[in-house]
Coordinates of C-alpha atoms in Angstrom, one line a residue:
Chain A
M1058 CA 121.0 128.1 129.3
K1059 CA 118.6 130.1 128.6
R1060 CA 119.1 130.3 125.3
A1061 CA 118.8 126.5 124.9
L1062 CA 115.9 125.8 126.7
F1063 CA 114.2 128.6 123.9
L1064 CA 115.6 127.0 121.2
I1065 CA 114.0 123.6 122.8
A1066 CA 110.7 125.1 123.0
V1067 CA 110.7 126.3 119.5
L1068 CA 112.0 122.9 118.5
I1069 CA 108.6 121.4 120.2
L1070 CA 106.4 123.8 118.4
L1071 CA 107.3 122.7 115.6
Q1072 CA 107.3 119.0 115.8
E1073 CA 103.7 120.2 116.8
A1074 CA 103.5 121.5 113.4
A1075 CA 104.8 119.2 111.9
S1076 CA 102.3 115.9 113.3
A1077 CA 99.4 117.8 113.5
K1078 CA 97.4 117.5 110.2
D1079 CA 94.4 118.9 109.0
L1080 CA 91.8 116.4 107.2
F1081 CA 88.4 117.7 105.5
V1082 CA 85.0 115.1 104.9
Q1083 CA 84.5 114.7 101.2
S1084 CA 81.5 112.5 101.5
A1085 CA 78.2 114.3 101.8
K1086 CA 78.1 112.5 105.5
A1087 CA 80.1 110.4 107.6
K1088 CA 80.4 108.6 111.1
I1089 CA 83.2 109.1 113.6
M1090 CA 82.9 105.4 115.4
G1091 CA 84.2 104.7 119.0
E1092 CA 87.1 101.7 117.2
P1093 CA 88.4 101.9 113.4
N1094 CA 85.3 99.4 112.2
F1095 CA 81.6 100.1 111.1
K1096 CA 80.5 97.9 114.7
A1097 CA 82.0 100.3 116.7
Q1098 CA 79.9 103.0 118.5
V1099 CA 79.0 105.7 116.4
I1100 CA 80.9 109.0 118.3
N1101 CA 79.5 111.3 115.7
T1102 CA 78.3 112.5 112.6
V1103 CA 80.0 114.6 110.0
N1104 CA 79.5 116.6 106.9
R1105 CA 81.1 117.4 104.1
G1106 CA 83.4 120.4 104.5
D1107 CA 83.8 119.8 107.9
K1108 CA 87.7 120.1 109.6
L1109 CA 89.2 117.4 111.4
E1110 CA 92.4 117.2 113.2
Q1111 CA 94.1 113.9 112.7
V1112 CA 95.8 112.5 115.6
E1113 CA 96.3 108.6 114.6
E1114 CA 96.6 106.6 111.2
K1115 CA 95.8 102.6 111.6
D1116 CA 95.0 100.3 108.4
G1117 CA 93.0 102.7 106.5
W1118 CA 91.2 104.6 109.1
F1119 CA 91.9 108.2 110.9
K1120 CA 92.1 108.9 114.7
V1121 CA 90.9 112.5 114.3
K1122 CA 89.3 115.0 116.4
A1123 CA 86.1 116.4 115.9
G1124 CA 84.8 118.9 117.7
A1125 CA 84.7 117.7 121.6
A1126 CA 84.5 114.1 120.0
T1127 CA 87.4 112.2 119.1
G1128 CA 86.9 108.9 117.1
W1129 CA 87.9 107.0 113.9
I1130 CA 86.7 108.4 110.4
N1131 CA 87.8 105.6 107.5
H1132 CA 89.8 107.1 104.7
L1133 CA 87.5 106.9 101.5
A1134 CA 85.8 109.7 103.7
V1135 CA 88.1 112.2 104.0
A1136 CA 91.4 114.3 101.8
D1137 CA 93.8 116.3 103.2
S1138 CA 92.2 119.4 101.5
P1139 CA 88.8 120.9 101.3
P1140 CA 86.4 119.9 98.7
M1141 CA 86.0 121.1 95.5
D1142 CA 82.5 122.5 93.8
K1143 CA 81.4 119.8 91.1
V1144 CA 83.6 120.2 87.8
T1145 CA 81.7 120.5 84.7
V1146 CA 83.2 120.3 81.1
I1147 CA 80.8 121.7 78.7
T1148 CA 80.3 119.2 76.0
A1149 CA 80.3 120.7 72.4
D1150 CA 76.8 119.9 70.1
A1151 CA 77.0 116.2 68.3
S1152 CA 78.1 117.9 64.9
D1153 CA 81.6 119.6 66.9
L1154 CA 81.9 115.4 68.6
Q1155 CA 82.2 114.4 65.2
E1156 CA 84.3 117.1 63.6
K1157 CA 86.6 116.4 66.5
A1158 CA 86.4 112.5 66.4
R1159 CA 87.3 113.3 62.9
K1160 CA 90.0 115.1 63.5
R1161 CA 91.3 112.8 66.2
S1162 CA 91.1 110.1 63.5
S1163 CA 93.6 112.0 61.7
A1164 CA 95.9 112.1 64.1
I1165 CA 95.7 108.5 65.1
T1166 CA 96.8 107.2 62.0
S1167 CA 99.6 110.1 62.3
A1168 CA 100.9 108.0 65.6
A1169 CA 100.8 104.9 64.6
A1170 CA 103.1 106.1 61.5
A1171 CA 105.3 107.8 63.9
R1172 CA 105.7 104.9 65.9
G1173 CA 106.7 102.7 62.8
L1174 CA 103.7 100.3 63.2
S1175 CA 102.7 98.1 60.5
D1176 CA 99.8 97.9 58.3
A1177 CA 97.9 94.6 60.1
E1178 CA 99.1 96.7 63.8
R1179 CA 97.6 100.7 62.2
K1180 CA 94.2 98.0 60.8
R1181 CA 93.7 97.1 64.7
M1182 CA 94.9 101.0 65.8
N1183 CA 92.2 102.4 63.7
E1184 CA 89.6 99.3 64.9
I1185 CA 90.6 100.5 68.8
G1186 CA 90.2 104.7 67.6
Q1187 CA 86.8 104.3 66.5
A1188 CA 84.6 106.5 69.1
D1189 CA 81.3 107.0 69.5
Y1190 CA 80.9 110.9 70.7
R1191 CA 76.8 111.0 70.0
S1192 CA 76.5 108.0 72.3
M1193 CA 78.8 110.1 75.2
A1194 CA 76.5 113.4 74.4
Y1195 CA 73.3 110.6 74.9
L1196 CA 74.6 109.8 77.9
E1197 CA 76.1 113.0 79.5
E1198 CA 72.5 114.4 78.9
M1199 CA 70.9 111.7 81.2
S1200 CA 73.1 112.1 84.1
S1201 CA 72.7 115.9 84.1
K1202 CA 68.9 116.1 84.1
I1203 CA 69.4 114.3 87.5
S1204 CA 69.5 117.1 90.3
D1205 CA 70.5 115.8 93.9
R1206 CA 67.1 116.1 95.3
E1207 CA 66.4 113.1 93.0
V1208 CA 69.3 111.2 94.1
Q1209 CA 68.1 111.8 97.6
D1210 CA 64.8 111.1 97.1
F1211 CA 66.0 108.2 95.3
E1212 CA 68.2 107.2 98.0
A1213 CA 65.2 107.6 100.8
G1214 CA 63.8 104.5 98.3
K1215 CA 61.1 107.2 97.2
Chain B
M1418 CA 126.6 118.8 132.2
I1419 CA 122.9 120.6 131.4
K1420 CA 124.6 122.1 128.8
K1421 CA 125.2 118.8 127.2
I1422 CA 121.8 117.3 127.7
L1423 CA 119.4 120.3 127.3
F1424 CA 122.2 120.3 123.7
T1425 CA 121.0 116.2 123.9
A1426 CA 117.4 117.1 124.1
A1427 CA 117.5 119.5 120.9
L1428 CA 119.1 117.3 118.9
A1429 CA 116.7 114.7 119.3
L1430 CA 113.5 117.0 118.9
L1431 CA 115.4 118.3 115.5
L1432 CA 116.0 114.9 114.7
T1433 CA 112.1 114.1 114.5
I1434 CA 111.0 116.7 112.5
P1435 CA 112.0 115.7 109.4
A1436 CA 110.5 111.8 109.8
A1437 CA 107.5 113.7 110.9
S1438 CA 107.3 115.3 107.6
E1439 CA 108.0 112.6 105.5
N1440 CA 105.7 110.7 107.1
M1441 CA 103.1 113.2 106.0
T1442 CA 104.2 113.3 102.4
R1443 CA 104.2 109.6 102.9
I1444 CA 100.1 109.7 104.0
R1445 CA 99.2 112.4 101.3
T1446 CA 100.9 110.4 98.4
H1447 CA 99.0 107.2 99.3
H1448 CA 95.7 107.4 101.1
L1449 CA 95.0 111.3 99.9
G1450 CA 93.8 113.9 97.4
Q1451 CA 97.1 115.4 96.2
S1452 CA 97.0 119.3 95.6
I1453 CA 95.0 120.1 92.5
N1454 CA 92.7 122.8 90.9
T1455 CA 89.9 122.8 88.3
E1456 CA 91.3 123.0 85.6
D1457 CA 93.5 119.7 86.4
I1458 CA 89.8 118.1 87.0
K1459 CA 88.7 119.7 83.4
A1460 CA 91.4 118.3 81.8
E1461 CA 91.1 114.7 83.5
I1462 CA 87.3 115.1 82.3
S1463 CA 88.0 116.0 79.0
F1464 CA 90.6 113.0 78.6
G1465 CA 87.8 111.0 79.7
K1466 CA 84.9 111.7 77.4
E1467 CA 88.2 110.8 74.8
V1468 CA 88.4 107.2 76.4
G1469 CA 84.6 106.8 76.5
A1470 CA 83.8 108.0 73.4
R1471 CA 86.1 105.1 72.5
I1472 CA 84.5 102.3 74.6
L1473 CA 81.3 103.2 73.2
G1474 CA 83.4 103.1 69.7
K1475 CA 84.1 99.0 70.5
Y1476 CA 80.7 98.3 72.7
P1477 CA 77.6 100.1 71.3
L1478 CA 75.1 101.7 73.5
Y1479 CA 72.5 100.0 74.9
K1480 CA 69.9 103.0 74.5
N1481 CA 67.4 102.0 77.0
D1482 CA 66.5 105.5 79.1
A1483 CA 64.7 104.2 81.8
L1484 CA 67.5 101.3 82.6
T1485 CA 70.5 104.8 82.0
R1486 CA 68.7 106.9 84.6
Y1487 CA 68.3 104.3 87.2
A1488 CA 71.6 103.4 86.3
N1489 CA 73.0 106.7 87.2
L1490 CA 70.3 107.3 89.9
V1491 CA 72.3 104.5 91.6
A1492 CA 76.1 105.9 90.8
K1493 CA 75.2 109.3 91.5
T1494 CA 73.9 107.8 95.2
L1495 CA 77.6 106.2 95.7
A1496 CA 79.4 109.5 94.2
Q1497 CA 77.7 111.3 97.5
Y1498 CA 79.9 109.1 99.8
S1499 CA 82.9 109.4 97.6
N1500 CA 86.3 111.2 98.0
R1501 CA 85.5 113.1 94.8
P1502 CA 82.8 115.1 94.9
E1503 CA 83.9 117.6 92.5
L1504 CA 82.7 114.5 89.5
G1505 CA 79.4 114.1 88.0
F1506 CA 79.8 110.7 87.5
T1507 CA 77.9 109.3 84.3
V1508 CA 76.9 105.7 83.4
G1509 CA 75.9 104.0 80.4
V1510 CA 74.9 100.5 79.4
L1511 CA 77.1 98.5 77.1
D1512 CA 74.8 96.1 74.5
T1513 CA 76.8 93.0 74.5
D1514 CA 76.1 89.8 76.5
M1515 CA 79.7 89.8 77.8
I1516 CA 79.8 90.1 81.4
N1517 CA 82.5 93.5 82.7
G1518 CA 82.3 97.0 83.2
F1519 CA 84.6 99.8 82.7
S1520 CA 85.1 103.2 83.7
A1521 CA 87.5 106.1 82.3
P1522 CA 88.9 109.1 83.9
G1523 CA 87.1 111.6 85.1
G1524 CA 83.5 109.8 86.0
Y1525 CA 82.4 107.8 82.9
I1526 CA 81.5 104.3 84.1
F1527 CA 80.2 101.7 81.8
I1528 CA 78.6 98.0 82.2
T1529 CA 77.5 95.8 79.8
R1530 CA 74.1 94.6 79.6
G1531 CA 75.3 90.8 80.0
A1532 CA 76.3 91.7 83.4
I1533 CA 73.4 93.6 84.6
E1534 CA 71.3 90.4 82.7
A1535 CA 72.7 88.4 85.3
M1536 CA 72.4 90.6 88.5
D1537 CA 69.6 89.7 91.4
D1538 CA 69.0 92.6 92.9
E1539 CA 70.1 96.6 92.7
S1540 CA 72.7 96.4 95.5
E1541 CA 74.9 93.9 93.4
L1542 CA 74.2 96.7 90.5
A1543 CA 76.0 99.0 93.2
A1544 CA 78.7 97.3 94.1
V1545 CA 79.8 96.6 90.5
I1546 CA 79.8 100.7 89.9
G1547 CA 81.5 100.9 93.1
H1548 CA 84.0 98.7 91.6
E1549 CA 84.0 100.9 88.4
M1550 CA 83.5 104.6 90.5
I1551 CA 86.8 103.5 93.1
H1552 CA 89.3 103.0 89.6
V1553 CA 87.7 106.5 88.5
C1554 CA 88.4 108.2 92.5
Q1555 CA 91.3 106.5 93.1
R1556 CA 93.0 107.6 89.9
H1557 CA 94.2 104.0 88.8
I1558 CA 94.6 104.9 84.9
V1559 CA 95.8 108.6 85.7
K1560 CA 98.7 106.5 87.2
E1561 CA 99.3 104.5 85.1
L1562 CA 99.9 106.6 82.1
N1563 CA 102.4 108.7 84.5
I1564 CA 101.4 112.3 82.3
H1565 CA 104.0 114.6 84.4
G1566 CA 102.7 118.3 83.9
T1567 CA 104.6 121.2 85.4
S1568 CA 104.0 119.9 88.8
D1569 CA 104.7 116.3 90.4
S1570 CA 100.9 115.3 90.0
P1571 CA 99.9 113.0 87.2
V1572 CA 96.7 114.9 86.6
A1573 CA 98.3 118.2 85.9
G1574 CA 100.0 116.4 83.2
F1575 CA 96.6 116.0 81.5
S1576 CA 96.2 120.3 82.0
H1577 CA 99.8 120.2 80.4
M1578 CA 98.4 118.3 77.0
I1579 CA 95.4 119.6 76.5
G1580 CA 96.6 123.1 77.5
G1581 CA 99.3 122.6 74.9
A1582 CA 99.2 123.2 71.1
G1583 CA 100.7 121.9 67.8
E1584 CA 100.8 118.1 66.4
A1585 CA 103.1 117.0 69.1
V1586 CA 100.8 117.9 71.7
N1587 CA 98.1 116.3 70.2
L1588 CA 99.9 113.3 69.4
T1589 CA 100.5 112.9 73.3
F1590 CA 97.6 113.5 74.0
V1591 CA 96.4 110.7 71.1
R1592 CA 98.7 108.1 72.7
A1593 CA 97.7 108.6 76.1
V1594 CA 94.0 107.6 74.7
D1595 CA 95.5 104.4 73.1
E1596 CA 97.1 103.5 76.6
A1597 CA 93.7 104.0 78.7
T1598 CA 92.0 102.0 75.8
N1599 CA 94.9 99.4 76.0
I1600 CA 94.6 99.2 79.8
L1601 CA 91.0 98.7 79.7
F1602 CA 90.4 96.0 77.2
E1603 CA 94.0 94.4 76.7
R1604 CA 96.4 94.6 79.7
G1605 CA 93.8 94.9 82.7
Y1606 CA 95.1 97.5 85.7
K1607 CA 97.4 96.0 88.7
K1608 CA 96.5 93.5 90.8
Q1609 CA 96.6 95.8 93.8
D1610 CA 94.2 98.4 91.6
E1611 CA 91.7 95.5 91.1
T1612 CA 91.9 94.7 95.1
E1613 CA 91.2 98.5 95.8
A1614 CA 88.5 98.7 93.7
D1615 CA 86.9 95.6 95.2
T1616 CA 87.3 96.2 99.4
L1617 CA 86.9 100.2 98.7
G1618 CA 84.2 99.6 96.3
T1619 CA 82.5 97.4 98.9
L1620 CA 82.8 100.1 101.2
L1621 CA 81.4 103.0 98.9
A1622 CA 78.2 100.9 98.5
A1623 CA 77.7 100.1 102.4
N1624 CA 78.3 103.5 103.3
A1625 CA 75.5 104.4 101.2
G1626 CA 73.2 101.1 102.9
Y1627 CA 73.7 99.0 100.5
D1628 CA 74.4 95.1 101.3
P1629 CA 78.2 95.0 101.5
T1630 CA 78.0 91.0 100.6
A1631 CA 76.2 92.0 97.3
L1632 CA 80.0 91.7 95.2
V1633 CA 80.5 87.9 96.6
R1634 CA 77.0 86.9 95.9
Y1635 CA 77.4 88.1 92.1
F1636 CA 80.8 86.9 91.9
T1637 CA 80.2 83.4 93.1
K1638 CA 76.7 83.8 90.9
I1639 CA 78.8 84.5 87.3
K1640 CA 82.2 82.2 87.5
A1641 CA 80.0 79.2 87.0
G1642 CA 78.4 81.5 84.1
Q1643 CA 79.0 80.7 80.3
E1644 CA 82.3 80.8 79.3
K1645 CA 82.1 83.0 76.3
E1646 CA 80.4 85.7 78.7
I1647 CA 83.2 85.8 81.2
A1648 CA 85.8 85.3 79.5
S1649 CA 86.8 88.9 79.1
I1650 CA 86.3 89.9 82.7
K1651 CA 88.7 86.7 83.5
K1652 CA 91.3 87.9 81.4
L1653 CA 91.5 91.9 82.7
H1654 CA 90.9 90.5 86.5
P1655 CA 92.1 88.6 89.3
S1656 CA 90.7 84.8 89.4
F1657 CA 87.1 85.1 91.0
D1658 CA 88.0 83.1 94.2
E1659 CA 90.8 85.4 95.1
R1660 CA 88.6 88.2 94.9
I1661 CA 85.8 86.8 97.1
Q1662 CA 88.5 85.7 99.3
W1663 CA 90.2 89.6 100.2
I1664 CA 86.2 90.9 99.6
G1665 CA 85.8 88.7 102.9
Q1666 CA 88.7 90.1 104.5
S1667 CA 87.7 93.4 104.5
I1668 CA 84.2 93.0 105.4
E1669 CA 85.7 91.8 108.5
K1670 CA 88.5 94.3 108.8
D1671 CA 86.0 97.3 108.6
G1672 CA 83.3 95.8 110.5
L1673 CA 80.4 96.1 107.5
G1674 CA 79.3 92.5 108.1
G1675 CA 75.8 92.1 110.4
I1676 CA 74.5 95.3 109.9
G1677 CA 70.9 96.0 108.2
Y1678 CA 71.4 96.7 104.7
K1679 CA 69.1 97.5 101.9
I1680 CA 68.9 94.7 98.7
G1681 CA 66.6 96.9 96.3
K1682 CA 65.4 93.3 94.4
E1683 CA 61.7 95.3 94.0
R1684 CA 63.7 98.5 92.5
F1685 CA 65.5 96.4 90.2
N1686 CA 63.5 93.6 88.9
G1687 CA 60.5 96.7 88.1
V1688 CA 63.2 98.8 86.3
L1689 CA 64.5 95.8 84.1
A1690 CA 60.4 94.5 83.8
R1691 CA 61.5 91.1 85.4
K1692 CA 58.5 89.3 87.8
G1693 CA 59.8 89.6 91.3

């Protein structure tokens, strides 16, 4: 009898562990709403990295406990692991990129040959295989020059 | 008798545990991120650079510093509200009259000059960038390519490809880039991915404070435009009417209508040197 009660207690604990789930806020800030829609009352505001306990899921919304408050957060704002820091891949200078393009181009020819494509298809493959790494480097430079502060000022209409 | 009841209760509890675990797995797969490390993200970005360079090989870059910076600021504003804070997002404008937008894994977004010229304000630009950003955030191309490495994650498949050596690995990589460009220029995304990009893109833009009806306004305008300018977007996407309908339903479901949002006409006109 005691053993059976112990077993039930253990199983209840296991079940709790299986259904409780942590969510982490990914967006810079997000609203916790009273109902699963944005017209409802705002219960609380959470920030990137905040941990929430999921209670329920409904139609793209999660019911969560955020501190003392319970409310709904849209699934777009959360994930099941903490947010990652920004990841960057250092882009080689334009001459390296052109060299990379040359190597890729020869691989494309091999790939086409390996698949036994016709001359016309190879021509098409080469056409779609054309790449512009210099312009990619220009865009990445333009993007990387923008600071977080500038984005916040832009959002605020400054 | 009591023992029998307790045994039945224990058995019932035992049976519910796998069901709860299964439910968690389903939610993780369909709605949330997977366990991915920094190297996987670097691989996704490196792959996206290759696809982006191909896009720029097909359509030349419209090299306008002011417009490029402006489009990147709009994208970075939206990115603050996305579920991919690890991505920097880079936007380029393509020099073609055609109205369309493209995106590559890792955060590369391209909007055509024709698409921007057909816009009336910043909220429409945010809506189109938001649509492309969701293709990236939800990893639509990555999932479509179905590359798997040592784990179940398709993103880890990129790490496997890029980290490997030899011609076979290189060919696999090139084929994956070919396949991605084929999705972008020939085949189009799955209909459910386009639905998600339209509805979540609208939600993303609204979270950043932009008018959620902007994409509907934009589609209503361009669907009546010149056939040669919209032929590509029509070929690669579901009909405008269908898209307008599901965006409307999504706005209604998430309660996005009737809340004060910004349009950003003045700033948009200023960058495009238009008279208000």
